[in-house]
Tab-separated table of C-alpha atoms and ligand atoms in Angstrom:
chain	number	residue	atom	x	y	z
A	26	MET	CA	68.520	92.654	46.274
A	27	THR	CA	70.140	89.917	48.297
A	28	PRO	CA	73.831	89.001	47.995
A	29	GLU	CA	72.624	85.835	46.253
A	30	PHE	CA	71.011	87.952	43.506
A	31	TRP	CA	74.362	89.579	42.724
A	32	HIS	CA	76.349	86.350	42.990
A	33	GLN	CA	74.002	84.782	40.444
A	34	ARG	CA	74.353	87.749	38.089
A	35	TRP	CA	78.123	87.284	38.141
A	36	GLN	CA	77.914	83.488	37.802
A	37	ARG	CA	75.655	83.843	34.754
A	38	GLY	CA	77.626	86.724	33.260
A	39	GLU	CA	74.545	88.965	33.377
A	40	ILE	CA	76.468	92.181	33.939
A	41	GLY	CA	74.839	94.618	31.535
A	42	TRP	CA	75.995	97.563	33.669
A	43	HIS	CA	79.646	96.859	32.944
A	44	SER	CA	81.402	99.157	30.493
A	45	GLU	CA	84.701	98.533	28.727
A	46	THR	CA	85.339	102.266	28.569
A	47	PHE	CA	85.961	104.813	31.284
A	48	ASN	CA	82.860	106.605	32.500
A	49	ARG	CA	82.535	109.951	30.696
A	50	HIS	CA	81.273	111.771	33.794
A	51	LEU	CA	84.198	110.497	35.814
A	52	THR	CA	86.799	111.663	33.320
A	53	GLU	CA	85.074	115.009	32.795
A	54	HIS	CA	84.112	115.920	36.340
A	55	TRP	CA	86.562	114.176	38.691
A	56	PRO	CA	89.056	117.084	38.501
A	57	ILE	CA	86.563	119.469	40.178
A	58	LEU	CA	87.077	117.564	43.421
A	59	GLY	CA	90.560	119.081	43.526
A	60	LEU	CA	92.271	116.008	44.949
A	61	SER	CA	95.998	115.502	45.169
A	62	ALA	CA	97.432	112.534	43.292
A	63	ALA	CA	98.157	110.537	46.449
A	64	SER	CA	94.535	110.695	47.602
A	65	ARG	CA	92.836	107.499	48.632
A	66	VAL	CA	89.574	106.803	46.842
A	67	LEU	CA	86.872	104.445	48.068
A	68	VAL	CA	84.787	102.811	45.321
A	69	PRO	CA	81.805	101.012	46.881
A	70	LEU	CA	80.139	98.169	44.928
A	71	CYS	CA	82.879	98.475	42.322
A	72	GLY	CA	82.261	95.409	40.145
A	73	LYS	CA	85.141	95.044	37.699
A	74	SER	CA	84.885	98.658	36.582
A	75	GLN	CA	87.555	100.076	34.291
A	76	ASP	CA	87.125	103.285	36.264
A	77	LEU	CA	89.265	101.712	39.000
A	78	LEU	CA	92.152	101.779	36.526
A	79	TRP	CA	91.431	105.356	35.498
A	80	LEU	CA	91.555	106.460	39.126
A	81	ALA	CA	94.754	104.491	39.769
A	82	GLY	CA	96.222	106.023	36.609
A	83	ARG	CA	95.848	109.459	38.178
A	84	GLY	CA	98.089	108.308	41.002
A	85	HIS	CA	95.272	107.726	43.485
A	86	ARG	CA	95.282	104.825	45.901
A	87	VAL	CA	92.107	102.992	45.024
A	88	LEU	CA	90.082	100.847	47.381
A	89	GLY	CA	87.195	99.017	45.730
A	90	VAL	CA	84.646	96.989	47.667
A	91	GLU	CA	82.811	94.225	45.871
A	92	LEU	CA	80.704	91.248	46.910
A	93	SER	CA	81.691	88.936	44.082
A	94	PRO	CA	85.043	87.140	43.925
A	95	ILE	CA	84.304	86.535	40.227
A	96	ALA	CA	84.334	90.294	39.680
A	97	ALA	CA	87.673	90.649	41.486
A	98	ARG	CA	89.205	87.717	39.607
A	99	ASP	CA	87.996	89.007	36.241
A	100	PHE	CA	89.083	92.567	36.963
A	101	PHE	CA	92.689	91.570	37.541
A	102	ARG	CA	92.795	88.781	34.960
A	103	GLU	CA	91.204	90.764	32.122
A	104	ASN	CA	93.600	93.636	32.727
A	105	GLY	CA	96.632	91.356	32.781
A	106	LEU	CA	97.357	92.100	36.447
A	107	LYS	CA	98.520	89.624	39.093
A	108	PRO	CA	97.263	90.569	42.554
A	109	GLN	CA	98.223	89.166	45.914
A	110	VAL	CA	95.198	87.626	47.605
A	111	THR	CA	95.083	87.466	51.391
A	112	ASP	CA	92.486	87.290	54.133
A	113	LEU	CA	92.021	90.667	55.709
A	114	SER	CA	92.132	90.807	59.475
A	115	PRO	CA	89.600	91.478	60.935
A	116	ALA	CA	87.384	89.048	58.966
A	117	PRO	CA	85.432	88.608	56.706
A	118	PHE	CA	87.043	90.352	53.697
A	119	GLU	CA	89.510	89.044	51.156
A	120	ARG	CA	92.074	91.590	50.051
A	121	TRP	CA	93.134	91.486	46.396
A	122	ALA	CA	95.970	93.929	45.957
A	123	LEU	CA	98.453	95.133	43.407
A	124	ASP	CA	100.431	98.258	44.227
A	125	GLU	CA	97.997	101.141	44.685
A	126	LEU	CA	94.948	99.071	43.687
A	127	VAL	CA	93.155	97.165	46.432
A	128	LEU	CA	89.845	95.333	46.117
A	129	LEU	CA	88.141	94.120	49.259
A	130	VAL	CA	85.859	91.209	48.458
A	131	GLY	CA	82.898	91.067	50.810
A	132	ASP	CA	79.734	92.866	51.841
A	133	PHE	CA	80.027	96.658	51.852
A	134	PHE	CA	77.575	96.790	54.742
A	135	ALA	CA	80.022	94.762	56.858
A	136	LEU	CA	82.906	97.156	56.172
A	137	THR	CA	84.212	99.058	59.196
A	138	PRO	CA	86.860	101.760	59.692
A	139	GLU	CA	89.065	98.955	61.108
A	140	HIS	CA	88.887	97.162	57.732
A	141	LEU	CA	89.807	100.360	55.931
A	142	LYS	CA	92.783	100.767	58.197
A	143	ALA	CA	93.849	97.156	57.789
A	144	ALA	CA	93.407	97.328	54.004
A	145	ASP	CA	96.065	99.979	53.476
A	146	GLY	CA	96.310	102.033	56.585
A	147	ALA	CA	95.067	105.477	55.613
A	148	GLY	CA	91.959	107.647	55.721
A	149	ILE	CA	89.520	108.145	52.859
A	150	ASP	CA	89.878	111.320	50.794
A	151	ALA	CA	87.202	110.656	48.220
A	152	VAL	CA	84.400	108.362	47.101
A	153	TYR	CA	83.400	107.419	43.572
A	154	ASP	CA	79.877	106.019	43.240
A	155	ARG	CA	78.773	104.936	39.808
A	156	ALA	CA	75.971	102.360	39.778
A	157	ALA	CA	76.303	101.643	43.506
A	158	LEU	CA	73.506	103.673	45.122
A	159	ILE	CA	71.248	103.020	42.120
A	160	ALA	CA	71.943	99.275	42.326
A	161	LEU	CA	70.133	99.186	45.658
A	162	PRO	CA	66.361	99.028	46.176
A	163	PRO	CA	64.685	101.945	48.006
A	164	GLU	CA	64.636	100.202	51.377
A	165	LEU	CA	68.425	99.701	51.358
A	166	ARG	CA	69.429	103.155	50.165
A	167	PRO	CA	69.111	104.959	53.546
A	168	ALA	CA	71.280	102.246	55.115
A	169	TYR	CA	73.848	102.664	52.319
A	170	ALA	CA	73.989	106.454	52.787
A	171	ALA	CA	74.240	106.126	56.565
A	172	HIS	CA	76.930	103.450	56.321
A	173	LEU	CA	78.998	105.462	53.863
A	174	THR	CA	78.752	108.535	56.068
A	175	ALA	CA	79.758	106.566	59.166
A	176	LEU	CA	82.744	105.068	57.332
A	177	LEU	CA	83.961	108.480	56.209
A	178	ARG	CA	83.535	109.887	59.695
A	179	GLY	CA	85.336	106.954	61.253
A	180	ALA	CA	88.071	106.450	58.686
A	181	GLY	CA	90.513	108.844	60.288
A	182	ALA	CA	91.821	112.283	59.522
A	183	THR	CA	92.661	113.286	55.986
A	184	ALA	CA	94.181	116.540	54.820
A	185	GLN	CA	90.820	117.778	53.602
A	186	SER	CA	87.252	116.766	54.234
A	187	PRO	CA	86.236	113.866	51.939
A	188	GLU	CA	84.739	114.646	48.539
A	189	SER	CA	82.523	112.357	46.481
A	190	LEU	CA	81.365	112.071	42.915
A	191	LEU	CA	77.966	110.390	42.757
A	192	ILE	CA	76.324	109.397	39.477
A	193	THR	CA	72.646	108.494	39.511
A	194	LEU	CA	69.931	107.620	37.024
A	195	ASP	CA	66.432	109.073	37.068
A	196	TYR	CA	63.474	107.761	35.101
A	197	ALA	CA	59.829	106.897	35.717
A	198	GLN	CA	60.205	103.931	38.070
A	199	ALA	CA	56.791	102.589	37.001
A	200	GLN	CA	58.138	102.057	33.466
A	201	MET	CA	60.887	99.607	34.460
A	202	GLN	CA	61.893	97.398	37.345
A	203	GLY	CA	65.334	98.029	38.824
A	204	PRO	CA	68.191	97.540	39.116
A	205	PRO	CA	69.262	100.078	38.090
A	206	PHE	CA	66.758	102.000	40.188
A	207	ALA	CA	65.613	105.556	39.648
A	208	VAL	CA	66.964	107.933	42.282
A	209	THR	CA	65.514	111.431	42.162
A	210	GLN	CA	67.266	114.642	43.101
A	211	ALA	CA	64.892	114.908	46.069
A	212	GLU	CA	66.004	111.490	47.289
A	213	VAL	CA	69.681	112.416	47.011
A	214	GLN	CA	68.913	115.427	49.205
A	215	ALA	CA	66.996	113.297	51.690
A	216	LEU	CA	69.780	110.718	51.898
A	217	PHE	CA	72.824	112.954	52.109
A	218	ALA	CA	71.935	116.563	53.034
A	219	ASP	CA	72.356	115.989	56.787
A	220	ALA	CA	76.062	115.308	56.428
A	221	PHE	CA	77.107	116.598	52.995
A	222	ASP	CA	76.974	119.783	50.966
A	223	ILE	CA	75.416	118.679	47.698
A	224	ARG	CA	75.996	120.306	44.332
A	225	THR	CA	74.512	119.103	41.058
A	226	VAL	CA	77.387	119.077	38.609
A	227	ALA	CA	75.617	117.847	35.482
A	228	ALA	CA	72.347	116.488	34.161
A	229	PHE	CA	72.701	114.375	31.056
A	230	ASP	CA	70.008	112.938	28.774
A	231	ALA	CA	71.167	109.333	28.526
A	232	LEU	CA	68.304	107.666	26.668
A	233	ALA	CA	69.685	107.925	23.141
A	234	GLU	CA	72.974	106.343	24.223
A	235	ASN	CA	71.226	103.499	26.041
A	236	PRO	CA	68.786	101.879	23.590
A	237	ARG	CA	68.409	98.849	25.881
A	238	PHE	CA	66.522	101.082	28.320
A	239	ALA	CA	64.284	102.510	25.583
A	240	GLU	CA	63.560	98.889	24.612
A	241	ARG	CA	62.543	98.209	28.225
A	242	GLY	CA	59.936	100.979	27.971
A	243	LEU	CA	61.599	104.143	29.239
A	244	ASP	CA	60.737	107.456	27.622
A	245	ARG	CA	63.127	109.477	29.825
A	246	LEU	CA	66.506	108.650	31.315
A	247	VAL	CA	68.578	111.327	32.967
A	248	GLU	CA	71.989	110.841	34.531
A	249	HIS	CA	72.788	113.246	37.336
A	250	VAL	CA	76.282	113.893	38.558
A	251	TYR	CA	76.655	115.246	42.084
A	252	ARG	CA	79.532	116.507	44.124
A	253	LEU	CA	79.049	115.618	47.776
A	254	SER	CA	81.367	117.324	50.239
A	255	LEU	CA	81.317	115.906	53.746
A	256	ARG	CA	80.856	118.860	56.040
A	257	ARG	CA	83.800	119.362	58.333
A	258	ASP	CA	81.567	119.391	61.402
A	259	ALA	CA	80.186	116.045	60.241
A	260	ALA	CA	83.661	114.787	59.292
A	261	THR	CA	85.067	115.512	62.708
A	262	ALA	CA	82.005	114.705	64.799
A	263	THR	CA	83.230	111.326	65.990
A	264	ARG	CA	86.986	111.901	65.993
B	14	SAM	C1	75.295	97.580	39.123
B	14	SAM	S1	76.821	96.872	39.569
B	14	SAM	C2	77.908	98.280	39.384
B	14	SAM	C3	79.360	97.908	39.435
B	14	SAM	C4	80.320	99.088	39.213
B	14	SAM	N1	80.088	100.179	40.137
B	14	SAM	C5	80.299	99.588	37.790
B	14	SAM	O1	80.060	100.779	37.583
B	14	SAM	O2	80.557	98.786	36.878
B	14	SAM	C6	76.648	96.700	41.332
B	14	SAM	C7	77.750	95.870	41.939
B	14	SAM	O3	77.622	95.895	43.338
B	14	SAM	C8	77.933	94.628	43.853
B	14	SAM	N2	77.263	94.578	45.162
B	14	SAM	C9	75.941	94.517	45.402
B	14	SAM	N3	75.689	94.532	46.715
B	14	SAM	C10	76.903	94.624	47.338
B	14	SAM	C11	77.303	94.695	48.694
B	14	SAM	N4	76.419	94.675	49.692
B	14	SAM	N5	78.622	94.784	48.975
B	14	SAM	C12	79.536	94.816	47.972
B	14	SAM	N6	79.207	94.747	46.663
B	14	SAM	C13	77.902	94.658	46.346
B	14	SAM	C14	77.415	93.650	42.827
B	14	SAM	O4	78.042	92.389	42.892
B	14	SAM	C15	77.736	94.394	41.533
B	14	SAM	O5	78.998	94.051	41.044
């Protein structure tokens, strides 16, 4: 999936992943992370998700990262919000910000701890990944996991070691082309077990609620919700 693929999806309005409601797994399971209200939450590949608003509504400082300026524009416009748009230094991100909500427009893979610092000056307490890991083809997923881990390690000290809620989809990959891609529990282990303690929080049969996937040929669709806790040894390794 090249950046061009995603830019075209946004230009054509082909954004079938977008939901006008808050994600049920987020609202149900986020509290288990035990975060304080002022926590800063990183949302990679955030699109124009309503979940950004849910997180901000809990008092969190929310930092979304998204390739498409159309997504950022629509997020603020459709929610009646007027952000300040500036170039982030160091380049190449644009910063769209309103109070505790900041979207960085640019390539997640180009994001560095310096950008995080420049964006609003604090460490990362938590990560919310819905439809980010599973948006990426198999060959990019190890790079995504490694990049996320490096960002959390390099982002600076937080009161507690960063926690993440990760939501994946699993289905028979041969039955449908991604995105969204199937990511098995074994792959989550392979990608994250070196640096994170991984707990499966929920497994949810999602086929009945998603007829468009049944129409595309799937006979099984399971959503998994994971809690990933960056191990303190890993969190402090490069500090
Ligand atoms: C499947 S959508 C999910 C969006 C959002 N997480 C949600 O739940 O609605 C994936 C998003 O990632 C964005 N994206 C893809 N590659 C990216 C990258 N390298 N850096 C930042 N955003 C990226 C796409 O533009 C798209 O909006």
